[in-house]
Tab-separated table of C-alpha atoms in Angstrom:
chain	number	residue	atom	x	y	z
A	1	MET	CA	108.275	97.342	124.040
A	2	SER	CA	104.842	96.435	124.588
A	3	SER	CA	102.826	95.850	127.721
A	4	ARG	CA	103.445	92.769	129.814
A	5	PRO	CA	101.826	91.537	133.066
A	6	GLY	CA	104.047	91.669	136.104
A	7	ARG	CA	105.331	88.626	137.663
A	8	THR	CA	105.322	88.331	141.388
A	9	GLY	CA	105.181	85.852	144.252
A	10	PRO	CA	106.121	87.438	147.606
A	11	ALA	CA	106.788	84.961	150.403
A	12	VAL	CA	109.120	85.668	153.315
A	13	LEU	CA	111.484	82.660	154.309
A	14	ALA	CA	113.119	82.896	157.726
A	15	THR	CA	116.618	81.782	156.541
A	16	GLY	CA	119.694	83.465	154.716
A	17	CYS	CA	118.446	83.498	151.355
A	18	VAL	CA	115.143	84.738	149.579
A	19	VAL	CA	112.961	82.005	148.287
A	20	LEU	CA	112.634	80.857	144.519
A	21	GLY	CA	109.482	82.727	144.067
A	22	LEU	CA	110.857	86.190	144.446
A	23	VAL	CA	113.622	85.822	141.819
A	24	GLY	CA	111.888	88.164	139.674
A	25	SER	CA	111.231	90.829	142.324
A	26	LEU	CA	114.979	90.953	143.706
A	27	VAL	CA	116.919	90.756	140.640
A	28	GLY	CA	115.395	93.912	139.406
A	29	LEU	CA	116.471	95.980	142.594
A	30	SER	CA	119.158	98.745	141.944
A	31	VAL	CA	122.566	98.402	143.375
A	32	LEU	CA	123.145	101.326	145.537
A	33	GLY	CA	126.809	101.209	146.584
A	34	ALA	CA	128.893	99.307	148.799
A	35	ALA	CA	129.463	101.838	151.855
A	36	GLY	CA	133.063	102.512	151.680
A	37	ARG	CA	134.328	99.341	150.120
A	38	GLN	CA	135.751	99.135	146.617
A	39	GLN	CA	133.703	97.135	144.070
A	40	ASP	CA	134.667	95.741	140.708
A	41	VAL	CA	131.419	97.512	138.793
A	42	GLU	CA	131.552	96.889	135.012
A	43	PRO	CA	131.949	100.479	133.460
A	44	VAL	CA	129.342	99.895	130.894
A	45	GLY	CA	126.823	98.109	133.187
A	46	LEU	CA	125.963	94.403	133.654
A	47	VAL	CA	127.925	92.845	130.638
A	48	VAL	CA	127.691	88.897	130.640
A	49	THR	CA	130.349	87.936	128.071
A	50	GLY	CA	129.802	84.066	127.911
A	51	LEU	CA	126.827	83.011	125.651
A	52	THR	CA	125.332	79.496	125.729
A	53	THR	CA	122.977	78.780	122.863
A	54	GLU	CA	120.904	75.747	123.980
A	55	ARG	CA	117.783	77.877	124.432
A	56	ILE	CA	118.144	79.895	121.430
A	57	PRO	CA	116.626	78.476	118.129
A	58	PRO	CA	119.507	77.503	116.080
A	59	GLU	CA	118.393	79.618	112.859
A	60	TYR	CA	118.828	82.776	115.103
A	61	VAL	CA	122.236	81.853	116.981
A	62	ARG	CA	124.228	83.868	114.312
A	63	TRP	CA	122.282	86.869	114.322
A	64	ILE	CA	122.263	86.946	118.287
A	65	LYS	CA	126.200	86.613	118.213
A	66	ARG	CA	126.332	89.310	115.632
A	67	ALA	CA	124.086	91.694	117.623
A	68	GLY	CA	126.407	90.951	120.851
A	69	ASP	CA	129.304	92.575	119.087
A	70	LEU	CA	127.558	95.706	117.976
A	71	CYS	CA	128.697	97.624	121.082
A	72	PRO	CA	130.322	96.886	124.391
A	73	GLU	CA	127.091	97.925	126.320
A	74	VAL	CA	124.685	95.186	124.916
A	75	SER	CA	126.048	91.561	125.280
A	76	ALA	CA	124.499	88.569	123.351
A	77	PRO	CA	122.805	87.104	126.562
A	78	LEU	CA	121.061	90.419	127.106
A	79	VAL	CA	119.765	90.392	123.620
A	80	ALA	CA	118.510	86.805	123.936
A	81	ALA	CA	116.849	87.568	127.275
A	82	GLN	CA	115.067	90.612	125.783
A	83	ILE	CA	113.733	88.605	122.784
A	84	GLU	CA	112.441	85.965	125.239
A	85	ALA	CA	110.688	88.624	127.149
A	86	GLU	CA	109.487	90.613	124.075
A	87	SER	CA	108.046	87.699	121.762
A	88	GLY	CA	109.129	84.318	123.326
A	89	TRP	CA	111.216	83.636	120.264
A	90	ASP	CA	107.982	84.202	117.908
A	91	PRO	CA	109.120	85.938	114.673
A	92	THR	CA	105.457	86.345	113.883
A	93	ALA	CA	104.203	87.977	117.193
A	94	VAL	CA	101.892	91.180	117.133
A	95	SER	CA	100.826	92.700	120.345
A	96	HIS	CA	97.698	94.436	121.252
A	97	ALA	CA	99.699	97.628	120.953
A	98	GLN	CA	100.625	96.598	117.451
A	99	ALA	CA	104.201	95.930	118.413
A	100	GLU	CA	105.681	93.612	115.898
A	101	GLY	CA	108.097	90.715	115.361
A	102	LEU	CA	110.642	88.990	117.408
A	103	SER	CA	111.766	92.423	118.950
A	104	GLN	CA	108.205	93.900	119.202
A	105	PHE	CA	108.784	97.344	117.524
A	106	ILE	CA	105.754	99.514	117.199
A	107	PRO	CA	105.669	100.894	113.438
A	108	SER	CA	106.786	104.473	114.205
A	109	THR	CA	109.866	103.313	116.184
A	110	TRP	CA	110.751	100.643	113.138
A	111	ALA	CA	110.288	103.540	110.536
A	112	THR	CA	113.397	105.136	112.295
A	113	TRP	CA	115.552	102.336	113.458
A	114	GLY	CA	114.537	99.392	111.211
A	115	VAL	CA	117.666	98.019	109.268
A	116	ASP	CA	117.878	95.479	106.484
A	117	ALA	CA	120.360	92.886	107.751
A	118	ALA	CA	118.962	89.696	106.339
A	119	GLY	CA	116.606	88.078	103.820
A	120	LYS	CA	113.332	86.967	104.863
A	121	ASP	CA	114.102	83.411	103.777
A	122	GLY	CA	116.846	83.265	106.366
A	123	SER	CA	119.642	84.496	104.060
A	124	PRO	CA	122.406	86.208	105.876
A	125	GLU	CA	122.502	88.634	102.843
A	126	PRO	CA	120.206	91.792	102.922
A	127	ASP	CA	116.977	91.446	100.831
A	128	GLY	CA	116.352	95.234	100.181
A	129	VAL	CA	113.441	95.537	102.620
A	130	ALA	CA	113.906	96.290	106.362
A	131	ASP	CA	111.104	94.251	107.866
A	132	PRO	CA	110.319	93.501	111.844
A	133	PHE	CA	109.097	90.125	110.714
A	134	THR	CA	112.314	89.172	109.466
A	135	PRO	CA	114.307	87.683	112.300
A	136	GLY	CA	117.733	88.955	111.260
A	137	ASP	CA	116.487	92.312	110.602
A	138	ALA	CA	114.553	92.464	113.901
A	139	ILE	CA	117.816	91.366	116.080
A	140	MET	CA	120.203	93.827	114.440
A	141	THR	CA	117.765	96.564	114.840
A	142	GLN	CA	117.160	95.431	118.578
A	143	ALA	CA	120.823	95.955	119.180
A	144	ARG	CA	121.436	99.139	117.391
A	145	TYR	CA	118.402	100.802	118.984
A	146	ASP	CA	119.928	99.248	122.440
A	147	CYS	CA	123.453	100.663	121.851
A	148	TRP	CA	121.694	104.275	121.023
A	149	LEU	CA	119.736	104.077	124.277
A	150	ALA	CA	122.719	102.951	126.249
A	151	ASP	CA	124.697	106.110	124.972
A	152	THR	CA	121.604	108.408	125.729
A	153	VAL	CA	120.936	107.355	129.190
A	154	ARG	CA	124.689	107.671	129.791
A	155	GLU	CA	124.643	111.358	128.769
A	156	MET	CA	121.817	111.873	131.215
A	157	ASP	CA	124.537	111.367	133.803
A	158	ILE	CA	121.926	110.081	136.474
A	159	GLY	CA	124.055	107.342	138.241
A	160	GLY	CA	122.729	103.748	138.638
A	161	ASP	CA	123.302	100.766	136.606
A	162	LEU	CA	123.487	101.517	132.929
A	163	THR	CA	121.969	98.096	131.901
A	164	ARG	CA	119.051	98.510	133.823
A	165	LEU	CA	118.484	102.183	132.726
A	166	MET	CA	118.910	101.031	129.128
A	167	LEU	CA	116.301	98.553	129.582
A	168	ALA	CA	113.799	100.828	131.234
A	169	ALA	CA	114.386	103.246	128.205
A	170	TYR	CA	113.638	100.432	125.791
A	171	ASN	CA	110.436	99.667	127.640
A	172	ALA	CA	109.428	103.093	128.738
A	173	GLY	CA	111.313	105.527	126.458
A	174	PRO	CA	114.436	107.574	127.383
A	175	GLY	CA	112.331	110.475	128.272
A	176	ALA	CA	110.613	108.623	131.004
A	177	VAL	CA	114.070	107.563	132.480
A	178	GLU	CA	115.281	111.211	132.281
A	179	GLN	CA	112.082	112.406	134.056
A	180	ALA	CA	112.532	109.833	136.952
A	181	ARG	CA	116.065	109.933	137.019
A	182	GLY	CA	116.368	106.393	137.211
A	183	VAL	CA	113.896	103.429	136.420
A	184	PRO	CA	110.616	104.678	136.171
A	185	PRO	CA	108.137	103.864	138.934
A	186	ILE	CA	105.984	102.087	136.341
A	187	PRO	CA	105.053	98.500	137.172
A	188	GLU	CA	105.328	97.218	133.546
A	189	THR	CA	108.693	98.720	133.258
A	190	GLY	CA	109.945	97.404	136.655
A	191	ASN	CA	108.717	94.194	135.871
A	192	TYR	CA	110.307	94.356	132.209
A	193	VAL	CA	113.966	95.130	133.514
A	194	THR	CA	113.620	92.536	136.357
A	195	ARG	CA	112.614	89.661	133.859
A	196	ILE	CA	115.359	90.641	131.326
A	197	ILE	CA	117.983	90.497	134.071
A	198	ALA	CA	116.760	87.317	135.631
A	199	SER	CA	116.597	85.760	132.213
A	200	MET	CA	120.085	86.330	131.140
A	201	SER	CA	121.542	83.671	133.355
A	202	ARG	CA	119.654	81.230	131.284
A	203	TYR	CA	121.719	82.414	128.199
A	204	THR	CA	125.198	82.468	130.031
A	205	GLY	CA	127.043	79.614	131.278
A	206	GLY	CA	130.194	79.061	128.938
A	207	GLU	CA	133.554	78.118	130.125
A	208	PRO	CA	134.813	80.637	132.796
A	209	ALA	CA	137.420	83.011	131.493
A	210	GLU	CA	140.735	81.875	132.876
A	211	THR	CA	142.852	85.146	132.969
A	212	GLY	CA	145.332	84.021	135.735
A	213	GLY	CA	145.232	82.043	138.873
A	214	ALA	CA	142.773	78.956	139.696
A	215	PHE	CA	139.218	79.758	139.143
A	216	GLY	CA	138.163	78.820	142.425
A	217	ASP	CA	140.989	80.913	144.101
A	218	ARG	CA	139.289	83.993	142.206
A	219	VAL	CA	135.712	83.040	143.507
A	220	VAL	CA	137.233	83.226	146.927
A	221	ALA	CA	139.191	86.657	146.623
A	222	ASN	CA	135.907	88.169	145.328
A	223	ALA	CA	133.970	86.811	148.173
A	224	LYS	CA	136.421	87.816	150.673
A	225	LYS	CA	136.465	91.411	149.677
A	226	TRP	CA	132.917	91.849	151.171
A	227	LEU	CA	133.716	90.748	154.305
A	228	GLY	CA	131.877	92.661	157.052
A	229	THR	CA	129.118	93.851	154.719
A	230	PRO	CA	125.846	93.922	156.051
A	231	TYR	CA	123.075	91.040	155.160
A	232	SER	CA	120.421	92.334	153.318
A	233	TRP	CA	117.618	90.052	152.537
A	234	GLY	CA	116.986	90.487	148.794
A	235	GLY	CA	119.772	92.852	148.535
A	236	GLY	CA	122.802	92.818	146.084
A	237	GLY	CA	123.697	91.264	142.609
A	238	PRO	CA	126.492	91.056	140.466
A	239	GLU	CA	127.262	94.708	140.472
A	240	GLY	CA	127.793	94.714	144.343
A	241	PRO	CA	125.660	95.368	147.379
A	242	GLY	CA	122.150	96.783	147.179
A	243	ARG	CA	119.220	97.514	149.015
A	244	GLY	CA	116.952	94.736	149.650
A	245	PHE	CA	113.150	94.471	150.380
A	246	ALA	CA	111.184	93.403	153.620
A	247	GLN	CA	113.467	93.121	156.464
A	248	GLY	CA	116.309	94.146	154.031
A	249	ALA	CA	114.586	97.319	152.703
A	250	ASN	CA	116.897	99.516	154.669
A	251	THR	CA	120.099	97.922	154.306
A	252	VAL	CA	122.647	97.919	151.552
A	253	GLY	CA	124.417	94.540	151.660
A	254	PHE	CA	124.085	91.002	150.308
A	255	ASP	CA	121.999	87.793	151.088
A	256	CYS	CA	123.579	84.592	150.676
A	257	SER	CA	122.754	83.782	147.130
A	258	SER	CA	123.615	87.196	145.731
A	259	LEU	CA	127.116	87.101	147.468
A	260	VAL	CA	127.706	83.617	145.798
A	261	GLN	CA	126.292	85.051	142.325
A	262	ASN	CA	128.786	88.349	142.801
A	263	ALA	CA	131.844	86.245	143.489
A	264	VAL	CA	131.547	84.065	140.488
A	265	TYR	CA	130.533	86.475	138.196
A	266	HIS	CA	133.750	88.520	138.810
A	267	ALA	CA	135.823	85.435	139.031
A	268	SER	CA	134.821	84.527	135.528
A	269	GLY	CA	135.369	88.086	134.105
A	270	GLY	CA	131.782	88.611	133.356
A	271	GLY	CA	131.374	85.136	131.504
A	272	LEU	CA	129.098	83.464	134.028
A	273	LEU	CA	126.069	84.660	135.468
A	274	LEU	CA	124.382	82.366	138.038
A	275	PRO	CA	120.862	82.120	138.895
A	276	ARG	CA	119.838	84.473	141.577
A	277	VAL	CA	118.492	82.149	144.070
A	278	SER	CA	120.240	79.331	146.179
A	279	GLN	CA	117.855	76.816	144.971
A	280	LEU	CA	118.816	77.175	141.479
A	281	GLN	CA	122.495	77.814	142.120
A	282	VAL	CA	122.675	74.438	143.542
A	283	THR	CA	121.685	72.927	140.342
A	284	ALA	CA	124.368	74.676	138.174
A	285	GLY	CA	127.908	73.758	137.806
A	286	LYS	CA	129.279	70.173	138.345
A	287	ALA	CA	128.207	68.303	141.337
A	288	VAL	CA	131.093	67.504	143.814
A	289	SER	CA	131.414	65.341	146.837
A	290	ARG	CA	132.164	66.700	150.500
A	291	ASP	CA	135.341	64.844	150.321
A	292	ASP	CA	136.504	66.609	147.124
A	293	LEU	CA	135.870	70.236	148.048
A	294	ARG	CA	138.455	72.748	146.874
A	295	PRO	CA	138.387	76.333	147.494
A	296	GLY	CA	135.806	78.277	145.303
A	297	ASP	CA	133.158	75.288	145.392
A	298	VAL	CA	129.813	76.386	146.422
A	299	ILE	CA	127.729	74.600	149.274
A	300	GLY	CA	124.175	74.568	149.497
A	301	PHE	CA	122.674	74.031	152.731
A	302	GLN	CA	119.065	72.409	153.150
A	303	LEU	CA	117.739	74.449	156.260
A	304	ASN	CA	114.141	74.544	155.998
A	305	GLY	CA	112.982	71.872	153.621
A	306	SER	CA	114.914	73.566	150.343
A	307	TYR	CA	118.405	74.508	149.625
A	308	ASP	CA	117.863	77.872	151.079
A	309	HIS	CA	121.118	78.868	152.271
A	310	ILE	CA	124.583	78.875	150.307
A	311	GLY	CA	128.067	79.668	150.871
A	312	ILE	CA	131.602	79.515	149.228
A	313	TYR	CA	133.919	76.884	150.564
A	314	ILE	CA	137.374	78.560	151.264
A	315	GLY	CA	139.545	75.691	152.510
A	316	GLN	CA	140.339	74.194	155.914
A	317	GLY	CA	136.800	73.394	156.572
A	318	GLN	CA	135.496	76.874	156.373
A	319	PHE	CA	133.196	78.715	154.088
A	320	ILE	CA	132.362	82.413	153.529
A	321	HIS	CA	128.579	83.515	153.521
A	322	SER	CA	126.072	85.984	154.201
A	323	PRO	CA	123.975	84.450	156.929
A	324	LYS	CA	120.997	86.196	158.236
A	325	THR	CA	119.403	89.596	159.137
A	326	GLY	CA	121.393	91.585	161.561
A	327	ASP	CA	124.535	89.572	160.376
A	328	VAL	CA	127.406	90.529	158.013
A	329	VAL	CA	129.392	88.542	155.525
A	330	LYS	CA	131.777	86.249	157.629
A	331	ILE	CA	133.650	83.043	157.655
A	332	SER	CA	132.311	80.159	159.546
A	333	ASN	CA	133.184	76.340	159.914
A	334	LEU	CA	131.509	73.508	158.108
A	335	ASN	CA	131.533	71.552	161.506
A	336	GLU	CA	129.493	74.112	163.579
A	337	PRO	CA	126.858	71.967	164.856
A	338	TYR	CA	124.247	74.048	163.086
A	339	TYR	CA	125.531	73.465	159.610
A	340	ALA	CA	127.141	70.173	160.278
A	341	GLY	CA	123.704	68.576	161.058
A	342	LYS	CA	122.043	69.844	157.858
A	343	PRO	CA	121.871	67.960	154.349
A	344	GLN	CA	124.498	69.657	151.940
A	345	THR	CA	125.197	69.753	148.236
A	346	ALA	CA	128.384	71.395	146.474
A	347	ARG	CA	128.947	72.587	143.024
A	348	ARG	CA	132.094	73.554	141.163
A	349	PHE	CA	132.274	76.207	138.418
A	350	GLY	CA	135.696	76.242	136.576
């Protein structure tokens, strides 16, 4: 809730995926729609259900889990990503704007929303004082405030992704969101929303939700429904196709890594959010050999010195991908000379 420096790193790569340095910019782009194609958009925004706790200080894990159960709109990975951005997990943090504690509440907001959920000594029992420097109090107050903001921006009926609107309201206030009819054009707020959404992938990655059918088959099915969708450099994400930037600024669609991220996210029932760029996606999951490929495995291609392109294996030597500007989501063959001659790596999820 306090001012933070923006994070940028623009550099154009003439291949199918955006470069690693642009992860902050691209993740924050709003999804604008699928141009006539049905998409499985989460009704309450980007809700990632699987929580991994390796990056969370152990003494805070139970509070993060409890906060993630407070309302459907606010997941545990979202709460964790917010705290990372707000205070870097420092319960004693005080900003130049006098925002305090793990969740960086300014005193006036805390006076309205602060809850006594825990003891200052780490006890799970309230101690009679709502204190922004008590981690349990701060985390539960953050979730309570997030839930209220989600309800508030939903009632504005302005469209767009509810999670991004809620985060913008957390940073800039609900009045600014209502006035802008979306995420306000404030650099700090845009950077804040971007940073949270990007960070959520670091707090998810549990076992995929097996709700029927092989996980890999669901990955393939979720990718195939976007066949024919335009390529958009920097566009798209878990919610569906989106407008990109640079050469993708006027196109609603996917680039290679956002298509993979979307397919795996929906195949897992919202339990698994991959990193946004291909260079990081090829480090997640389980490594598999070319000879052991199964439908739903993700294949990274080293086209220009890094794993800067990625697609999804669908069987019979074929893969689905979003290749380049001017093209569309389509099926190609691994034996095509352009791809066969490039270094490849494969990963499996589920």
